[in-house]
Short mmCIF file of C-alpha atoms in Angstrom, two decimals:
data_model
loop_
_atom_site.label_atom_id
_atom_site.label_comp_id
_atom_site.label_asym_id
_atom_site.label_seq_id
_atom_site.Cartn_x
_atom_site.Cartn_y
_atom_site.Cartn_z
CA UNK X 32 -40.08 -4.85 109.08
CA UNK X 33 -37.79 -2.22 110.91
CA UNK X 34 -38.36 -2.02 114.54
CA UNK X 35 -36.67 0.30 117.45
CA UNK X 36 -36.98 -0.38 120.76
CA UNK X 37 -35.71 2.11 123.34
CA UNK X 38 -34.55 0.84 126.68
CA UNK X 39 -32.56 2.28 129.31
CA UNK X 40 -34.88 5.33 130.84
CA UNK X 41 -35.42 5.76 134.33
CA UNK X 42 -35.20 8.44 137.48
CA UNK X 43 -32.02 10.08 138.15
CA UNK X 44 -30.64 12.71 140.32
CA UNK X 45 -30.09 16.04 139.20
CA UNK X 46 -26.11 16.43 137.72
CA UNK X 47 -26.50 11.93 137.07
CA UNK X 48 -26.31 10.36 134.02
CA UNK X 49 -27.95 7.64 132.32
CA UNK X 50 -27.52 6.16 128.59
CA UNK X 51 -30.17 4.78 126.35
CA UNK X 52 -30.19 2.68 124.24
CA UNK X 53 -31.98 1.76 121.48
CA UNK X 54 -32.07 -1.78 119.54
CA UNK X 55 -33.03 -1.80 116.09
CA UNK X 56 -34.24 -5.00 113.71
CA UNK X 57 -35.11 -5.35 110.17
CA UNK X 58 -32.54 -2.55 109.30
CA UNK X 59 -29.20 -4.71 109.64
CA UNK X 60 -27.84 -4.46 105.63
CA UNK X 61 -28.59 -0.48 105.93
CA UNK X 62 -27.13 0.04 109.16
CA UNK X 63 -24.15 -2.18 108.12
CA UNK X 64 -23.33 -1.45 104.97
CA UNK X 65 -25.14 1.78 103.95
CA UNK X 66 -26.11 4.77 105.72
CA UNK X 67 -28.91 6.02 107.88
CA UNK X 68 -30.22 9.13 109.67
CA UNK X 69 -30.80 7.72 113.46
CA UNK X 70 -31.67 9.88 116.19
CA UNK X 71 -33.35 10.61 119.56
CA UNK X 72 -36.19 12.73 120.22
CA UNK X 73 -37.93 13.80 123.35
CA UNK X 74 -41.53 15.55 124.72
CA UNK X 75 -42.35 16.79 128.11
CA UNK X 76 -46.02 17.20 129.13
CA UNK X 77 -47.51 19.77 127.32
CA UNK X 78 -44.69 20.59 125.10
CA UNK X 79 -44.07 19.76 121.48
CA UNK X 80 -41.46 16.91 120.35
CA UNK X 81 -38.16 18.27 119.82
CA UNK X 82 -35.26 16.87 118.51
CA UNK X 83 -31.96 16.06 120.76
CA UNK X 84 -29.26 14.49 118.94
CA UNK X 85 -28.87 12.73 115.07
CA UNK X 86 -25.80 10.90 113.93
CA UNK X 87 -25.74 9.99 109.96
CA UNK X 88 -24.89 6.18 110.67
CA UNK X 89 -22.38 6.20 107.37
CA UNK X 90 -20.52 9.03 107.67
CA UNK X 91 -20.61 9.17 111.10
CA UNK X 92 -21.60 13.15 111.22
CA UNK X 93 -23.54 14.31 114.49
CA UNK X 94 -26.10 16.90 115.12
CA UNK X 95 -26.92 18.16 118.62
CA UNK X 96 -29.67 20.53 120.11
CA UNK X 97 -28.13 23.61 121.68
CA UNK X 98 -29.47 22.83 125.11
CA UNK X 99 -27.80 19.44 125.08
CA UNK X 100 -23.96 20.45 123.35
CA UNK X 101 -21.23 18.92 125.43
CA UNK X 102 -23.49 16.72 127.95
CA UNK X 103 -25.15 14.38 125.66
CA UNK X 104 -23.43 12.23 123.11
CA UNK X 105 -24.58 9.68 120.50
CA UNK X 106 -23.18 6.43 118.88
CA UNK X 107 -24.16 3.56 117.16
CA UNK X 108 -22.53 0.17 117.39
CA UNK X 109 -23.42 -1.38 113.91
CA UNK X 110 -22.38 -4.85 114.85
CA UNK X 111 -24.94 -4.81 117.78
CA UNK X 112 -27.48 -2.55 115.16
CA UNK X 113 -28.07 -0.68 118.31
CA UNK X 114 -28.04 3.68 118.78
CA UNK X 115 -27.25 4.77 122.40
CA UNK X 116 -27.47 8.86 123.72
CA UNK X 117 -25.34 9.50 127.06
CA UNK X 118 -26.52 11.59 129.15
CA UNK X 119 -24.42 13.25 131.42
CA UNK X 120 -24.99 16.30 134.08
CA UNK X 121 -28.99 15.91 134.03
CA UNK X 122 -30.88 18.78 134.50
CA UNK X 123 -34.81 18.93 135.30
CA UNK X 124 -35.41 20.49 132.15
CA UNK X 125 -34.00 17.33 130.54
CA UNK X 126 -37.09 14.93 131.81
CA UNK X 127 -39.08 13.95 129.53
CA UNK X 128 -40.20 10.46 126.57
CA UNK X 129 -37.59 9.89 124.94
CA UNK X 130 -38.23 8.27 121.42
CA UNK X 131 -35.52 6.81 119.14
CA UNK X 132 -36.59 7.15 115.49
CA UNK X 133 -34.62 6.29 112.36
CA UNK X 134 -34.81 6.95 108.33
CA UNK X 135 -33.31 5.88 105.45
CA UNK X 136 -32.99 9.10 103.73
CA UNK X 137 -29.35 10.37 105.85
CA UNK X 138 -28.80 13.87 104.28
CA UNK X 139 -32.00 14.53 105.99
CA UNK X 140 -30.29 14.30 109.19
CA UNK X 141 -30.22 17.99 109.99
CA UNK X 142 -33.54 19.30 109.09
CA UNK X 143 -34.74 16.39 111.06
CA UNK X 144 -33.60 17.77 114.22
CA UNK X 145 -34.74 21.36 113.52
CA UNK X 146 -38.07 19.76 112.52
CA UNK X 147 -38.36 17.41 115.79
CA UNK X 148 -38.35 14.19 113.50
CA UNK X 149 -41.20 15.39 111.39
CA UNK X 150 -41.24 13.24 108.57
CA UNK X 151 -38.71 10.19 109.47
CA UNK X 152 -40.04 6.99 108.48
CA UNK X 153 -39.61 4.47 111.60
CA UNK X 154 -40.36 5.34 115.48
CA UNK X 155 -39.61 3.57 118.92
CA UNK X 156 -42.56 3.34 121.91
CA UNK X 157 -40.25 5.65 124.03
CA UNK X 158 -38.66 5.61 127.71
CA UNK X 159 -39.37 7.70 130.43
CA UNK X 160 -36.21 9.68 131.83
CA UNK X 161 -37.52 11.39 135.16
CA UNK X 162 -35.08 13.74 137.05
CA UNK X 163 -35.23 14.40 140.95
CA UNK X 164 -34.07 17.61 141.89
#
């Protein structure tokens, strides 16, 4: 049974960074050996999820929200089956749950991000990034 778990939220200063991470089990021969769509996703009170960054585990393509191009970055270290998003130069805007999710189904990647995960088959709990400005 696949299961993410996100760790690594917290409260930050505006301009700080943090990275998540996000450990995943039950998914080692795919992430290993075969690819995945693996992302994170995040909603702010009273908004609707939207998607911040997907990387396509095999081929190692990455897809990135506009409001999040050159300050975020995500990676995956297969031997550790784990997906991490840096966050760098924090902004208010950027508080919010943040929710790993993951899918078998990789050529999905982009719509998935357009779509705010709609659709993708396995979901993490979430951690709570809060900025102080």
């Amino acid at each position: 049974q696949v299961q993410l778990v996100e760790s690594g939220g917290g409260s930050v200063q505006a301009g700080g960074s943090l990275r998540l991470s996000c450990e995943t089990s039950g998914f080692t021969y795919e992430f290993t050996y075969r690819s995945v769509c693996m992302g994170w996703f995040r909603q702010a009170p009273g908004k609707e999820r939207e998607g911040v960054a997907l990387i396509n585990t095999g081929a190692g393509s990455t897809f990135y929200a506009d409001s999040v191009k050159g300050r975020f970055t995500i990676s995956t270290d297969n031997a550790k089956n784990t997906l991490y998003l840096q966050m760098n130069s924090l902004q208010p805007e950027d508080a919010a749950m943040y929710y790993c999710a993951a899918d078998p189904r990789p050529s999905y990647c982009a719509p998935y991000l357009t779509r705010g995960g709609a659709g993708m088959a396995y979901w993490g709990k979430g951690t709570l990034v809060t900025i102080a400005s």
